[in-house]
CSV table of C-alpha atoms and ligand atoms in Angstrom, one decimal:
chain,number,residue,atom,x,y,z
A,1467,UNK,CA,-30.4,-34.4,18.1
A,1468,UNK,CA,-33.7,-32.6,17.0
A,1469,UNK,CA,-35.0,-33.4,20.2
A,1470,UNK,CA,-32.4,-31.1,21.9
A,1471,UNK,CA,-33.5,-28.0,19.7
A,1472,UNK,CA,-36.8,-26.0,20.2
A,1473,UNK,CA,-38.0,-23.0,18.4
A,1474,UNK,CA,-40.4,-20.9,20.3
A,1475,UNK,CA,-42.2,-17.5,19.9
A,1476,UNK,CA,-41.4,-15.6,23.2
A,1477,UNK,CA,-39.5,-13.1,25.1
A,1478,UNK,CA,-35.9,-14.2,25.8
A,1479,UNK,CA,-35.9,-12.4,29.3
A,1480,UNK,CA,-38.6,-14.8,30.6
A,1481,UNK,CA,-36.7,-18.0,29.9
A,1482,UNK,CA,-35.6,-20.1,32.9
A,1483,UNK,CA,-32.5,-21.7,31.6
A,1484,UNK,CA,-28.9,-22.0,32.7
A,1485,UNK,CA,-27.9,-19.2,30.2
A,1486,UNK,CA,-29.7,-16.7,27.9
A,1487,UNK,CA,-27.8,-15.1,25.1
A,1488,UNK,CA,-27.8,-11.3,24.7
A,1489,UNK,CA,-27.3,-9.5,21.1
A,1490,UNK,CA,-24.9,-6.9,22.6
A,1491,UNK,CA,-22.7,-4.4,21.0
A,1492,UNK,CA,-18.9,-4.1,21.4
A,1493,UNK,CA,-19.2,-1.7,24.4
A,1494,UNK,CA,-21.2,-4.2,26.5
A,1495,UNK,CA,-22.8,-1.2,28.2
A,1496,UNK,CA,-26.4,-2.1,27.1
A,1497,UNK,CA,-28.5,-0.6,24.3
A,1498,UNK,CA,-31.9,-1.0,22.6
A,1499,UNK,CA,-33.8,-4.2,21.4
A,1500,UNK,CA,-33.2,-7.4,23.2
A,1501,UNK,CA,-29.9,-5.9,25.0
A,1502,UNK,CA,-32.2,-3.2,26.6
A,1503,UNK,CA,-34.9,-5.7,27.5
A,1504,UNK,CA,-32.4,-7.9,29.1
A,1505,UNK,CA,-30.7,-5.3,31.0
A,1506,UNK,CA,-34.1,-3.9,32.3
A,1507,UNK,CA,-35.0,-7.4,33.5
A,1508,UNK,CA,-31.7,-8.1,35.2
A,1509,UNK,CA,-31.3,-4.9,36.9
A,1510,UNK,CA,-28.5,-2.5,37.5
A,1511,UNK,CA,-25.9,-5.1,38.7
A,1512,UNK,CA,-25.6,-6.5,35.2
A,1513,UNK,CA,-24.4,-3.4,33.8
A,1514,UNK,CA,-21.9,-3.0,36.7
A,1515,UNK,CA,-20.6,-6.4,36.0
A,1516,UNK,CA,-20.4,-5.7,32.3
A,1517,UNK,CA,-18.5,-2.5,32.8
A,1518,UNK,CA,-15.6,-4.5,34.5
A,1519,UNK,CA,-15.3,-6.7,31.3
A,1520,UNK,CA,-14.1,-3.7,29.1
A,1521,UNK,CA,-15.9,-4.5,26.0
A,1522,UNK,CA,-16.0,-7.4,23.5
A,1523,UNK,CA,-15.0,-7.5,19.8
A,1524,UNK,CA,-17.3,-8.3,17.1
A,1525,UNK,CA,-17.7,-12.0,16.8
A,1526,UNK,CA,-16.8,-12.6,20.5
A,1527,UNK,CA,-18.9,-13.3,23.6
A,1528,UNK,CA,-18.7,-12.8,27.4
A,1529,UNK,CA,-20.4,-14.3,30.4
A,1530,UNK,CA,-22.1,-12.7,33.4
A,1531,UNK,CA,-24.5,-13.6,36.1
A,1532,UNK,CA,-28.1,-13.2,35.4
A,1533,UNK,CA,-29.2,-11.3,38.6
A,1534,UNK,CA,-32.9,-10.9,38.6
A,1535,UNK,CA,-33.4,-12.7,35.5
A,1536,UNK,CA,-34.9,-16.3,35.6
A,1537,UNK,CA,-31.7,-17.5,33.7
A,1538,UNK,CA,-28.7,-18.0,35.9
A,1539,UNK,CA,-26.2,-16.5,33.3
A,1540,UNK,CA,-26.1,-14.1,30.4
A,1541,UNK,CA,-23.8,-14.7,27.5
A,1542,UNK,CA,-23.2,-11.4,25.7
A,1543,UNK,CA,-22.6,-12.1,22.1
A,1544,UNK,CA,-21.5,-9.3,19.7
A,1545,UNK,CA,-22.7,-9.9,16.1
A,1546,UNK,CA,-21.8,-8.0,13.0
A,1547,UNK,CA,-23.6,-5.0,11.5
A,1548,UNK,CA,-25.0,-5.9,8.3
A,1549,UNK,CA,-23.1,-4.1,5.3
A,1550,UNK,CA,-24.4,-5.9,2.4
A,1551,UNK,CA,-22.8,-9.1,2.8
A,1552,UNK,CA,-19.2,-8.5,1.4
A,1553,UNK,CA,-17.5,-7.5,4.6
A,1554,UNK,CA,-17.2,-10.9,6.2
A,1555,UNK,CA,-20.5,-10.7,8.0
A,1556,UNK,CA,-21.5,-14.3,7.6
A,1557,UNK,CA,-18.2,-15.4,9.2
A,1558,UNK,CA,-18.4,-12.9,11.9
A,1559,UNK,CA,-21.9,-14.0,12.8
A,1560,UNK,CA,-20.8,-17.7,12.8
A,1561,UNK,CA,-17.9,-16.8,15.1
A,1562,UNK,CA,-20.4,-15.0,17.5
A,1563,UNK,CA,-22.3,-18.3,17.7
A,1564,UNK,CA,-19.1,-20.3,18.1
A,1565,UNK,CA,-18.0,-17.8,20.9
A,1566,UNK,CA,-21.2,-18.5,22.8
A,1567,UNK,CA,-20.9,-22.3,22.5
A,1568,UNK,CA,-17.2,-22.1,23.7
A,1569,UNK,CA,-18.5,-20.6,27.0
A,1570,UNK,CA,-21.3,-23.1,27.1
A,1571,UNK,CA,-18.8,-25.7,27.0
A,1572,UNK,CA,-16.5,-24.2,29.7
A,1573,UNK,CA,-19.3,-23.6,32.2
A,1574,UNK,CA,-22.0,-25.9,33.8
A,1575,UNK,CA,-24.6,-25.0,31.2
A,1576,UNK,CA,-27.0,-27.5,29.9
A,1577,UNK,CA,-29.8,-25.3,28.8
A,1578,UNK,CA,-29.5,-22.1,26.7
A,1579,UNK,CA,-31.9,-19.8,25.0
A,1580,UNK,CA,-30.8,-17.7,22.1
A,1581,UNK,CA,-32.3,-14.8,20.2
A,1582,UNK,CA,-31.7,-14.1,16.6
A,1583,UNK,CA,-28.5,-12.2,16.8
A,1584,UNK,CA,-27.8,-9.3,14.4
A,1585,UNK,CA,-31.4,-9.3,12.8
A,1586,UNK,CA,-32.8,-6.3,14.5
A,1587,UNK,CA,-30.9,-2.9,14.7
A,1588,UNK,CA,-27.9,-4.6,12.8
A,1589,UNK,CA,-30.2,-5.7,9.9
A,1590,UNK,CA,-28.7,-8.9,9.1
A,1591,UNK,CA,-31.1,-10.8,6.7
A,1592,UNK,CA,-33.2,-13.1,8.9
A,1593,UNK,CA,-33.1,-16.3,6.8
A,1594,UNK,CA,-29.5,-16.1,6.2
A,1595,UNK,CA,-28.9,-15.6,10.0
A,1596,UNK,CA,-31.1,-18.4,10.9
A,1597,UNK,CA,-29.1,-20.8,8.6
A,1598,UNK,CA,-25.8,-19.7,10.2
A,1599,UNK,CA,-27.3,-19.9,13.8
A,1600,UNK,CA,-28.8,-23.5,13.1
A,1601,UNK,CA,-25.7,-24.7,11.3
A,1602,UNK,CA,-23.3,-23.7,14.2
A,1603,UNK,CA,-25.7,-25.2,16.9
A,1604,UNK,CA,-25.7,-28.5,15.0
A,1605,UNK,CA,-21.9,-28.6,14.9
A,1606,UNK,CA,-21.7,-27.9,18.6
A,1607,UNK,CA,-24.4,-30.6,19.6
A,1608,UNK,CA,-22.9,-33.2,17.7
A,1609,UNK,CA,-19.8,-32.9,19.9
A,1610,UNK,CA,-21.4,-32.0,23.2
A,1611,UNK,CA,-24.1,-34.2,24.6
A,1612,UNK,CA,-24.2,-32.4,28.0
A,1613,UNK,CA,-25.9,-29.6,26.2
A,1614,UNK,CA,-29.4,-30.9,26.6
A,1615,UNK,CA,-31.5,-28.0,25.2
A,1616,UNK,CA,-30.9,-25.1,22.7
A,1617,UNK,CA,-34.0,-22.9,22.6
A,1618,UNK,CA,-34.2,-20.4,19.7
A,1619,UNK,CA,-36.5,-17.6,21.1
A,1620,UNK,CA,-38.1,-15.7,18.2
A,1621,UNK,CA,-39.9,-12.4,18.7
A,1622,UNK,CA,-41.6,-12.1,15.5
A,1623,UNK,CA,-43.3,-14.1,12.9
A,1624,UNK,CA,-40.6,-13.8,10.1
A,1625,UNK,CA,-37.8,-15.2,12.7
A,1626,UNK,CA,-40.0,-17.9,13.8
A,1627,UNK,CA,-40.8,-19.2,10.3
A,1628,UNK,CA,-37.1,-19.1,9.3
A,1629,UNK,CA,-36.0,-21.1,12.3
A,1630,UNK,CA,-38.7,-23.6,12.0
A,1631,UNK,CA,-37.8,-24.1,8.4
A,1632,UNK,CA,-34.0,-24.1,9.1
A,1633,UNK,CA,-34.3,-26.6,12.0
A,1634,UNK,CA,-36.4,-29.0,9.9
A,1635,UNK,CA,-33.9,-28.9,7.0
A,1636,UNK,CA,-30.6,-29.2,9.1
A,1637,UNK,CA,-31.8,-31.2,12.0
A,1638,UNK,CA,-34.6,-33.2,10.2
A,1639,UNK,CA,-37.2,-31.8,12.6
A,1640,UNK,CA,-40.7,-31.5,11.3
A,1641,UNK,CA,-42.5,-29.9,14.1
A,1642,UNK,CA,-42.0,-27.9,17.3
A,1643,UNK,CA,-45.1,-29.3,18.9
A,1644,UNK,CA,-45.0,-29.5,22.7
A,1645,UNK,CA,-42.2,-27.0,22.8
A,1646,UNK,CA,-44.4,-23.8,23.2
A,1647,UNK,CA,-44.6,-23.1,19.4
A,1648,UNK,CA,-46.7,-20.6,17.6
A,1649,UNK,CA,-50.2,-20.9,18.8
B,1155,AR6,N1,-36.8,-11.6,23.1
B,1155,AR6,C1,-36.3,-12.3,22.1
B,1155,AR6,N2,-36.0,-11.6,20.9
B,1155,AR6,C2,-36.0,-10.2,20.9
B,1155,AR6,C3,-36.5,-9.5,22.0
B,1155,AR6,C4,-36.8,-10.3,23.2
B,1155,AR6,N3,-37.3,-9.7,24.4
B,1155,AR6,N4,-36.4,-8.3,21.6
B,1155,AR6,C5,-35.9,-8.0,20.4
B,1155,AR6,N5,-35.8,-9.3,20.0
B,1155,AR6,P1,-31.7,-6.4,18.4
B,1155,AR6,P2,-29.0,-6.7,16.9
B,1155,AR6,C6,-35.2,-9.9,18.7
B,1155,AR6,O1,-31.9,-5.2,17.7
B,1155,AR6,O2,-29.6,-6.7,15.5
B,1155,AR6,C7,-28.9,-3.1,20.5
B,1155,AR6,O3,-29.1,-1.7,20.9
B,1155,AR6,C8,-35.4,-8.9,17.4
B,1155,AR6,O4,-36.8,-9.1,17.0
B,1155,AR6,O5,-31.9,-6.6,19.7
B,1155,AR6,O6,-28.0,-7.8,17.2
B,1155,AR6,C9,-27.5,-3.6,21.0
B,1155,AR6,O7,-27.0,-2.8,22.3
B,1155,AR6,C10,-34.4,-9.3,16.5
B,1155,AR6,O8,-34.9,-10.5,15.8
B,1155,AR6,O9,-30.1,-6.9,18.1
B,1155,AR6,C11,-26.6,-3.4,19.8
B,1155,AR6,O10,-26.2,-2.0,19.8
B,1155,AR6,C12,-33.3,-9.8,17.4
B,1155,AR6,O11,-33.9,-10.0,18.7
B,1155,AR6,C13,-27.6,-3.7,18.7
B,1155,AR6,O12,-28.9,-3.4,19.2
B,1155,AR6,C14,-32.0,-8.9,17.4
B,1155,AR6,O13,-32.3,-7.7,17.4
B,1155,AR6,C15,-27.5,-5.1,18.2
B,1155,AR6,O14,-28.3,-5.2,17.1
C-alpha cells in the first residue's frame, strides 16, 4: 500500500492527476490560500459551477470540473476551523477526508492530490492534521485498490516533515525517493 502514497513538496495547482482536493470554506465561493490559488489557475468557470452547488457543510465535500487546471476534477472539501481541540475538530477533519474519498469511490478517479486541509487560515495543528489525513487515507486504500495514487502535496517544510513521518509510521514507508521529494 505504501507504494500508492507519495509525499511531495509542491503546488497543488500544478498536479496532473484525476482530481486535486481544495481546502474550501462552506460557501464554496473561493477565498485565500490554496482555495484562491486553485480558482486563479482554473479560471472563472470554476466559481460559476461552485455557485450552483449552494455551499457545503463543514466535514463535507463537493466535486467540480478542473477547467484550466491540469487536473480533471476538483474536490472541494471543507475542514474545521481550529478552536482549541474540544469542539469536535478531529472528527470533522476526518469526516472531510472521508467525504473526499466517497467522491473518489463514486467517480472514475484513480489518482488524487491532497493539500494539508485546515492547517493554514483554519490553524489546525499540522502534526495532528497529518495523522488524521494519513490514517483516513490508509483506511480507504485498504478497501479500494482502484485508487493507485494519493499524492500529499505540501507547501511548506513543517507539513512535509509531518507527512513524511506519518506515512512512515502508518504505512511503513521509509522514503519518498523517486516521488519528487524534498531536494
Ligand atoms: N499548494 C499546496 N498547498 C498549499 C498551497 C498550494 N498552492 N497554498 C497553500 N497551501 P489554507 P485552510 C497550504 O489556508 O486552513 C481559504 O481562504 C498551506 O500551506 O489554504 O483549510 C478558504 O477559502 C496550508 O498548509 O486552507 C477557507 O476560507 C494548507 O494549504 C480557508 O482558507 C491549507 O491552508 C480554509 O483554511
